[in-house]
Amino acid sequence: DDDQVRALFARAEREHGRLDVLVNSAWGGYELIHRGDYETFTKPFWSQPLSLWDGMFAAGVRTQYVASALAAPLLIRSGNGLIVHLSSFAALRGEDNVALGVAKAATDRMARSMAERLRDHGVAAVALYPGLVRTEGVLKWKDFIDLRNSESPEFVGRAVAALAADPDVLERSGEVLVVAELAREYGFTDVDGTQPESQRAHFEAVR
């Protein structure tokens, strides 16, 4: 709801006068999985409902664009703001699920394009790849998924916090970053003290 999002940032302006970090993590298109229909989600694109594309772009890419556009004036006012677009290694493997892959690739491109427009205002924009995150939706499939190299949602949050605290984050603006790689660079761990491995090599190897 664009009006509700606009009202949220208006409230932030009234109460704080600025905004330092925007994390765009909302997404859509996973309704099939949440209903337990994982089989349809993994079928060829011509065998999937067309609504899957709409969910990925309307409830995914569009929500990130809208929030960023409405937040930008406040982020610029802060003088060193940061936009983090939660993306996915699916951008590298679009053939697995065409709608998801294209939508995540669009998210990466959006981060890069916004970075160029915001750079002169001191605001950074990046795309961030988590690994396999133990959300409620993922844990529904724990009997069928190898969770040994998975991450908690808090691990992603720690990556965002590390980026936001980095005085040189503007130098990374426009980049696609990986949570597990940032953990090693910045020296943080997951909530259980582990440092999950980056999945970059796997996804790049099978491209």
XYZ file of C-alpha atoms in Angstrom:
207
model
C 0.000 0.000 0.000
C 1.903 3.021 -1.275
C -0.016 5.443 0.930
C 0.854 3.469 4.058
C 4.515 3.380 3.065
C 4.447 7.131 2.446
C 2.833 7.646 5.843
C 5.535 5.548 7.495
C 8.320 7.755 6.163
C 6.345 10.876 7.013
C 6.182 9.602 10.609
C 9.926 8.968 10.603
C 10.473 12.516 9.414
C 8.203 13.966 12.100
C 9.687 11.921 14.916
C 13.352 11.809 13.909
C 13.895 14.265 11.059
C 16.118 11.827 9.183
C 16.622 8.234 8.108
C 19.955 6.436 8.127
C 19.256 2.933 6.803
C 16.558 1.391 4.615
C 16.456 -2.400 4.289
C 14.215 -3.641 1.505
C 13.468 -7.233 2.466
C 9.797 -7.602 1.523
C 9.129 -10.063 -1.290
C 6.295 -11.930 -2.939
C 5.672 -14.825 -5.274
C 6.347 -17.563 -2.726
C 2.674 -18.254 -2.126
C 2.921 -21.659 -3.811
C 5.652 -22.772 -1.410
C 3.832 -21.438 1.633
C 0.754 -23.415 0.574
C 2.915 -26.519 0.401
C 3.015 -26.702 -3.403
C 6.778 -26.843 -3.835
C 6.396 -29.055 -6.909
C 4.671 -26.352 -8.967
C 7.254 -23.773 -7.867
C 10.016 -25.925 -9.383
C 8.236 -26.762 -12.669
C 9.290 -25.208 -16.002
C 8.020 -21.645 -16.357
C 5.397 -22.631 -18.935
C 3.818 -24.968 -16.396
C 3.599 -22.360 -13.635
C 0.756 -19.900 -13.031
C 1.361 -16.501 -14.606
C 0.622 -14.957 -11.216
C 4.061 -16.117 -10.080
C 5.670 -13.403 -12.226
C 3.303 -10.773 -10.831
C 4.113 -11.771 -7.265
C 7.859 -11.535 -7.838
C 7.669 -8.133 -9.469
C 4.645 -6.450 -7.857
C 5.201 -7.652 -4.297
C 8.957 -7.968 -4.743
C 10.790 -5.565 -7.044
C 8.107 -2.876 -7.001
C 7.925 -2.694 -3.220
C 11.687 -2.182 -3.057
C 11.505 0.565 -5.656
C 8.605 2.350 -3.950
C 10.190 2.267 -0.510
C 13.491 3.531 -1.898
C 11.862 6.367 -3.815
C 9.861 7.507 -0.792
C 12.804 7.157 1.596
C 15.442 8.817 -0.575
C 14.817 12.425 0.559
C 15.231 11.428 4.200
C 18.321 9.338 3.464
C 19.870 12.242 1.573
C 19.162 14.495 4.527
C 21.158 12.178 6.793
C 24.218 12.790 4.637
C 25.451 9.216 4.801
C 22.420 7.014 4.258
C 22.342 3.393 3.131
C 19.843 1.360 1.104
C 20.160 -2.424 1.274
C 18.182 -4.452 -1.249
C 17.856 -8.065 -0.137
C 18.533 -10.106 -3.252
C 19.498 -13.698 -3.907
C 21.887 -16.058 -5.650
C 18.818 -16.860 -7.761
C 19.920 -13.898 -9.890
C 22.804 -16.124 -11.035
C 20.597 -19.166 -11.676
C 17.546 -17.789 -13.446
C 16.900 -21.059 -15.227
C 15.883 -22.739 -11.958
C 12.883 -20.449 -11.638
C 12.659 -17.902 -14.429
C 10.426 -15.382 -12.641
C 12.527 -15.464 -9.476
C 15.832 -15.251 -11.326
C 14.772 -12.323 -13.487
C 13.240 -10.471 -10.535
C 16.374 -10.864 -8.401
C 18.568 -9.791 -11.323
C 16.351 -6.716 -11.590
C 16.903 -6.069 -7.894
C 20.675 -6.182 -8.408
C 20.411 -3.777 -11.328
C 18.155 -1.471 -9.328
C 20.754 -1.255 -6.568
C 23.445 -0.398 -9.102
C 21.336 2.235 -10.846
C 20.194 3.850 -7.593
C 23.794 3.899 -6.385
C 24.815 6.046 -9.330
C 22.027 8.557 -8.765
C 22.607 8.740 -5.004
C 26.401 8.794 -4.916
C 26.724 12.582 -5.120
C 24.307 12.834 -2.181
C 26.431 10.610 0.038
C 23.926 7.739 0.034
C 25.035 4.179 -0.732
C 22.884 1.440 -2.274
C 23.873 -2.228 -2.387
C 22.338 -5.617 -3.140
C 22.877 -8.256 -0.461
C 22.817 -12.024 -0.943
C 22.028 -14.147 2.120
C 22.598 -17.855 1.956
C 19.890 -20.310 2.972
C 18.049 -18.440 5.730
C 16.094 -20.310 8.381
C 12.839 -18.372 8.030
C 9.521 -19.894 9.054
C 8.845 -20.690 5.404
C 12.153 -22.513 4.945
C 11.797 -24.436 8.205
C 8.514 -25.907 6.979
C 10.706 -27.895 4.569
C 13.443 -28.799 7.045
C 12.937 -32.524 6.409
C 13.757 -32.023 2.719
C 16.460 -29.320 2.841
C 20.075 -29.581 3.980
C 20.342 -26.886 6.651
C 23.952 -27.564 7.694
C 25.223 -24.386 6.006
C 22.139 -22.282 6.698
C 21.918 -18.863 8.351
C 19.656 -17.273 10.924
C 17.746 -14.103 9.976
C 19.876 -12.311 12.588
C 23.006 -13.122 10.571
C 21.662 -11.016 7.714
C 20.875 -8.246 10.193
C 24.439 -8.283 11.465
C 25.689 -7.824 7.909
C 23.451 -4.791 7.487
C 24.611 -3.355 10.808
C 28.268 -3.820 9.798
C 27.699 -2.037 6.503
C 25.831 0.803 8.188
C 28.683 1.267 10.669
C 31.364 1.295 7.957
C 32.460 4.907 7.336
C 33.650 3.894 3.869
C 30.463 2.117 2.778
C 29.988 4.599 -0.079
C 32.987 2.984 -1.766
C 30.929 -0.222 -2.031
C 27.848 1.473 -3.435
C 26.360 -0.373 -6.382
C 27.980 -3.680 -5.484
C 26.409 -7.088 -4.959
C 27.601 -8.344 -1.574
C 27.323 -11.728 0.154
C 26.401 -11.970 3.837
C 28.816 -14.837 4.597
C 31.700 -12.981 2.937
C 30.942 -9.817 4.895
C 31.022 -11.881 8.111
C 34.632 -12.786 7.460
C 35.562 -9.302 6.356
C 33.947 -7.498 9.288
C 34.507 -10.276 11.824
C 30.958 -11.053 12.967
C 29.333 -14.454 13.472
C 25.871 -15.922 13.406
C 23.907 -16.106 16.655
C 25.315 -19.576 17.377
C 28.908 -18.397 16.901
C 29.368 -19.994 13.483
C 30.388 -18.352 10.206
C 28.444 -20.057 7.408
C 30.264 -20.536 4.114
C 29.540 -18.337 1.107
C 27.586 -20.086 -1.642
C 29.125 -17.929 -4.379
C 31.495 -20.622 -5.689
C 28.674 -23.157 -5.987
C 26.371 -20.872 -7.926
C 29.105 -19.512 -10.174
C 30.330 -23.045 -10.900
C 26.947 -24.222 -12.169
C 26.153 -21.179 -14.283
